[in-house]
C-alpha positions as a printed NumPy array, in Angstrom:
array([[222.403, 141.079, -49.397],
       [222.719, 139.089, -52.404],
       [220.391, 135.976, -53.491],
       [222.78 , 133.102, -54.346],
       [221.021, 131.021, -51.627],
       [217.323, 132.481, -52.303],
       [214.962, 129.558, -51.86 ],
       [217.523, 127.869, -49.756],
       [216.571, 126.44 , -46.138],
       [219.5  , 125.073, -44.278],
       [220.325, 123.44 , -40.934],
       [223.712, 124.399, -39.712],
       [225.416, 122.508, -37.078],
       [228.097, 123.84 , -34.866],
       [226.617, 127.287, -35.873],
       [227.761, 129.279, -32.571],
       [231.129, 129.439, -33.251],
       [234.088, 129.609, -35.749],
       [233.336, 128.075, -39.351],
       [229.701, 127.201, -38.747],
       [228.961, 130.873, -37.357],
       [230.817, 132.431, -40.345],
       [228.727, 130.302, -42.663],
       [225.535, 130.898, -40.79 ],
       [226.026, 134.679, -41.234],
       [227.103, 134.123, -44.567],
       [224.358, 132.135, -45.529],
       [221.887, 135.058, -44.039],
       [223.703, 137.593, -46.185],
       [222.607, 135.343, -49.118],
       [219.076, 135.173, -48.227],
       [219.028, 131.725, -47.056],
       [216.773, 130.652, -44.202],
       [218.83 , 129.003, -41.386],
       [218.072, 126.891, -38.476],
       [221.402, 127.416, -36.317],
       [222.156, 124.454, -34.213],
       [224.799, 124.297, -31.418],
       [224.871, 122.812, -28.038],
       [225.765, 125.974, -26.233],
       [223.122, 128.725, -25.875],
       [225.339, 131.416, -25.075],
       [227.042, 131.179, -28.341],
       [223.792, 131.147, -30.291],
       [222.46 , 134.203, -28.398],
       [225.71 , 136.131, -29.675],
       [224.892, 134.844, -33.196],
       [221.413, 135.883, -32.639],
       [222.17 , 139.442, -31.627],
       [224.716, 139.825, -34.814],
       [221.935, 138.79 , -37.179],
       [219.662, 141.339, -35.508],
       [222.379, 143.916, -36.04 ],
       [222.656, 142.901, -39.768],
       [218.897, 143.105, -39.867],
       [218.49 , 139.408, -41.042],
       [217.206, 137.911, -37.746],
       [213.58 , 136.923, -39.396],
       [215.429, 134.353, -41.191],
       [217.317, 132.864, -38.353],
       [216.23 , 129.944, -35.689],
       [218.682, 129.209, -32.974],
       [218.304, 125.608, -31.89 ],
       [220.096, 124.218, -28.832],
       [220.883, 120.568, -29.422],
       [223.661, 118.109, -29.828],
       [224.437, 115.928, -32.965],
       [224.997, 112.847, -30.852],
       [221.312, 112.625, -29.898],
       [218.824, 111.081, -32.409],
       [215.983, 113.082, -30.684],
       [217.942, 116.373, -30.986],
       [218.562, 115.752, -34.736],
       [214.944, 114.818, -35.446],
       [213.683, 117.909, -33.669],
       [216.059, 120.027, -35.292],
       [214.488, 118.903, -38.689],
       [210.974, 119.363, -37.215],
       [211.63 , 122.874, -36.145],
       [213.35 , 123.925, -39.345],
       [210.238, 122.782, -41.414],
       [207.881, 124.296, -38.773],
       [209.667, 127.461, -39.016],
       [210.211, 127.773, -42.863],
       [208.097, 125.297, -44.392],
       [210.928, 123.014, -45.861],
       [214.39 , 122.069, -45.642],
       [216.781, 121.575, -48.65 ],
       [220.454, 122.124, -47.227],
       [222.438, 120.598, -44.417],
       [225.788, 122.137, -43.683],
       [227.516, 120.161, -40.914],
       [230.369, 121.805, -39.108],
       [229.811, 120.441, -35.613],
       [232.87 , 118.456, -34.221],
       [235.498, 117.769, -31.7  ],
       [239.33 , 117.829, -31.465],
       [241.319, 115.043, -29.774],
       [244.052, 115.515, -27.721],
       [247.082, 114.557, -30.16 ],
       [247.152, 111.073, -28.573],
       [248.923, 108.341, -30.805],
       [247.5  , 105.029, -31.285],
       [249.618, 103.502, -28.127],
       [248.312, 106.493, -26.086],
       [244.585, 107.072, -26.791],
       [242.435, 106.011, -24.131],
       [238.99 , 104.22 , -24.88 ],
       [237.122, 106.975, -23.462],
       [238.776, 109.481, -25.667],
       [238.515, 107.394, -28.754],
       [234.911, 106.635, -27.864],
       [234.163, 110.525, -27.539],
       [235.757, 111.696, -30.607],
       [234.099, 108.933, -32.77 ],
       [230.615, 109.567, -31.296],
       [230.9  , 113.212, -32.318],
       [232.842, 113.277, -35.58 ],
       [231.554, 110.198, -37.024],
       [228.462, 108.912, -35.571],
       [227.145, 112.55 , -34.918],
       [227.755, 113.124, -38.648],
       [225.695, 110.053, -39.682],
       [222.943, 110.869, -37.145],
       [222.336, 114.375, -38.406],
       [222.493, 113.364, -41.883],
       [220.082, 110.434, -41.319],
       [217.592, 112.884, -39.862],
       [217.915, 115.141, -43.064],
       [217.792, 112.339, -45.504],
       [214.496, 110.859, -43.801],
       [212.816, 114.223, -44.577],
       [214.464, 114.852, -47.987],
       [213.373, 111.406, -49.479],
       [209.949, 111.086, -47.565],
       [209.174, 114.644, -49.336],
       [211.277, 114.093, -52.733],
       [213.517, 116.968, -51.916],
       [216.244, 117.879, -53.921],
       [218.798, 118.808, -51.685],
       [222.588, 119.581, -50.802],
       [224.465, 118.022, -47.948],
       [227.813, 119.392, -46.896],
       [230.069, 117.74 , -44.393],
       [232.997, 119.591, -42.974],
       [235.758, 116.987, -42.542],
       [239.694, 118.093, -42.425],
       [242.776, 117.844, -44.538],
       [243.527, 115.257, -41.705],
       [240.926, 112.734, -43.5  ],
       [243.619, 112.127, -46.151],
       [246.923, 113.056, -44.316],
       [247.729, 111.057, -41.287],
       [249.837, 113.686, -39.614],
       [247.745, 116.548, -38.383],
       [246.278, 115.508, -35.221],
       [245.631, 112.349, -32.983],
       [244.619, 108.801, -33.994],
       [241.049, 109.473, -32.884],
       [240.469, 112.623, -34.943],
       [242.311, 111.303, -38.008],
       [239.866, 108.131, -38.006],
       [236.737, 110.139, -37.395],
       [237.799, 112.281, -40.297],
       [238.617, 109.608, -42.598],
       [235.618, 108.126, -41.807],
       [233.2  , 111.323, -42.23 ],
       [234.789, 111.333, -45.884],
       [233.818, 107.681, -46.52 ],
       [230.445, 108.42 , -45.162],
       [229.849, 111.324, -47.565],
       [231.152, 109.004, -50.593],
       [228.544, 106.588, -49.585],
       [225.639, 108.644, -49.282],
       [226.638, 110.66 , -52.383],
       [226.304, 107.322, -54.399],
       [223.396, 106.034, -52.74 ],
       [221.271, 109.264, -52.998],
       [222.586, 111.169, -56.095],
       [219.762, 109.412, -58.041],
       [217.113, 111.183, -55.858],
       [218.772, 114.457, -56.625],
       [220.648, 114.708, -53.211],
       [224.262, 115.814, -53.529],
       [226.698, 115.196, -50.714],
       [229.993, 117.035, -50.764],
       [232.861, 117.687, -48.11 ],
       [234.928, 120.567, -47.188],
       [238.485, 119.76 , -46.148],
       [239.733, 122.624, -43.899],
       [243.396, 123.132, -43.182],
       [244.607, 123.694, -39.664],
       [243.803, 126.988, -37.588],
       [242.956, 128.615, -34.173],
       [239.339, 127.295, -33.252],
       [237.636, 127.696, -29.875],
       [238.577, 124.147, -29.096],
       [242.47 , 124.736, -29.679],
       [242.307, 128.145, -28.007],
       [241.339, 126.563, -24.633],
       [244.004, 126.219, -22.149],
       [242.607, 123.125, -20.902],
       [242.622, 121.357, -24.078],
       [246.319, 122.687, -24.885],
       [247.572, 121.293, -21.359],
       [245.986, 117.95 , -22.183],
       [247.348, 117.701, -25.59 ],
       [250.746, 119.004, -24.744],
       [251.092, 115.866, -22.457],
       [250.758, 113.615, -25.318],
       [253.323, 112.596, -28.222],
       [251.523, 114.391, -30.728],
       [251.395, 113.83 , -34.275],
       [254.119, 113.173, -36.67 ],
       [255.728, 116.266, -38.086],
       [253.347, 117.9  , -40.639],
       [254.747, 117.99 , -43.956],
       [253.531, 121.103, -44.814],
       [254.227, 123.155, -41.795],
       [257.768, 124.329, -42.398],
       [258.618, 123.598, -38.954],
       [260.942, 120.773, -37.369],
       [258.59 , 119.882, -34.728],
       [255.339, 118.303, -34.223],
       [252.339, 119.572, -35.684],
       [250.791, 119.712, -31.91 ],
       [253.444, 122.184, -31.013],
       [253.118, 123.916, -34.341],
       [249.248, 124.459, -33.877],
       [249.578, 125.398, -30.181],
       [252.184, 127.917, -30.869],
       [250.077, 129.609, -33.524],
       [253.029, 129.529, -36.3  ],
       [250.908, 129.309, -39.249],
       [251.928, 131.895, -41.406],
       [255.144, 131.123, -43.317],
       [256.448, 132.332, -46.673],
       [254.246, 129.729, -48.333],
       [251.418, 129.043, -46.254],
       [248.726, 131.075, -44.504],
       [246.213, 130.08 , -41.895],
       [242.551, 129.604, -42.895],
       [240.042, 132.321, -41.695],
       [236.486, 131.155, -41.153],
       [235.148, 133.343, -44.01 ],
       [237.36 , 131.444, -46.35 ],
       [235.136, 128.206, -45.361],
       [231.972, 129.93 , -45.548],
       [232.472, 130.789, -49.188],
       [233.027, 127.255, -50.029],
       [230.009, 126.23 , -48.021],
       [227.81 , 128.885, -50.176],
       [229.128, 127.629, -53.262],
       [228.268, 124.137, -52.415],
       [224.577, 125.014, -50.87 ],
       [223.739, 126.927, -54.119],
       [222.799, 126.032, -57.508],
       [226.211, 126.967, -58.735],
       [227.283, 123.603, -57.91 ],
       [224.368, 121.368, -59.084],
       [226.621, 119.186, -61.198],
       [229.091, 118.484, -57.953],
       [228.418, 115.519, -56.023],
       [230.79 , 113.067, -54.041],
       [233.232, 116.053, -54.545],
       [235.832, 117.789, -51.993],
       [236.633, 121.528, -51.676],
       [240.314, 121.452, -50.011],
       [240.53 , 125.183, -48.575],
       [243.731, 124.898, -46.609],
       [246.136, 127.56 , -48.17 ],
       [248.001, 124.803, -50.349],
       [249.478, 123.275, -47.021],
       [248.25 , 119.681, -48.521],
       [251.358, 120.323, -51.143],
       [254.014, 119.439, -48.642]])
């Protein structure tokens, strides 16, 4: 175990799977105390077991909650402080994917849901943490995980792209507003790779029914990015798919004092796919 995050106490959302889970385990290895927030208890149970096998479960508190709930977000902060005495890091991974629906296709229901989770949920968990940071004069790091889709309108459907672009703007605004209080806000923009969402056959079936996004300019395939992701064709001569551990490494850096002079910044971790 290393000590890059010694003295850090974090809430990690979406901690039950994928990037969030990889980050929770890496934070524990780096001597961080972690409240792992996820809306699925079975996933948290698996995380708990892995932490126990690593001998690090004493620094982990599983917390079942939903970032769209103000009450759950407030209770997550309260539970963290009760368990560990303080809070000084938010690593926000929780989110959802859309179904590659274009602007002409997207339903109000799908639009509202994706924005509620990816954008409003980001605001709610950030707000809950900020209230604690500010009232207790805590110098803190907030990490919002967005997407390369936040700056490229060709990696998903209109709802997802809009939600991630909004999350980037949310982070920029908070970085400006609270940097003077010693609260840093940065983002990570991962590239596409298979997640629990995109591996779900039900999600794939619905996504395939829509037109999909325009051709991703870095995919190397003359087909829509929807087909590209669903086929799993992410390794070309130039590009490789992201692994959750690559994202976790960036999240460790942003939570640590090594990034103390980084605010309103972005780590683009996508294997260079943004180069086109």
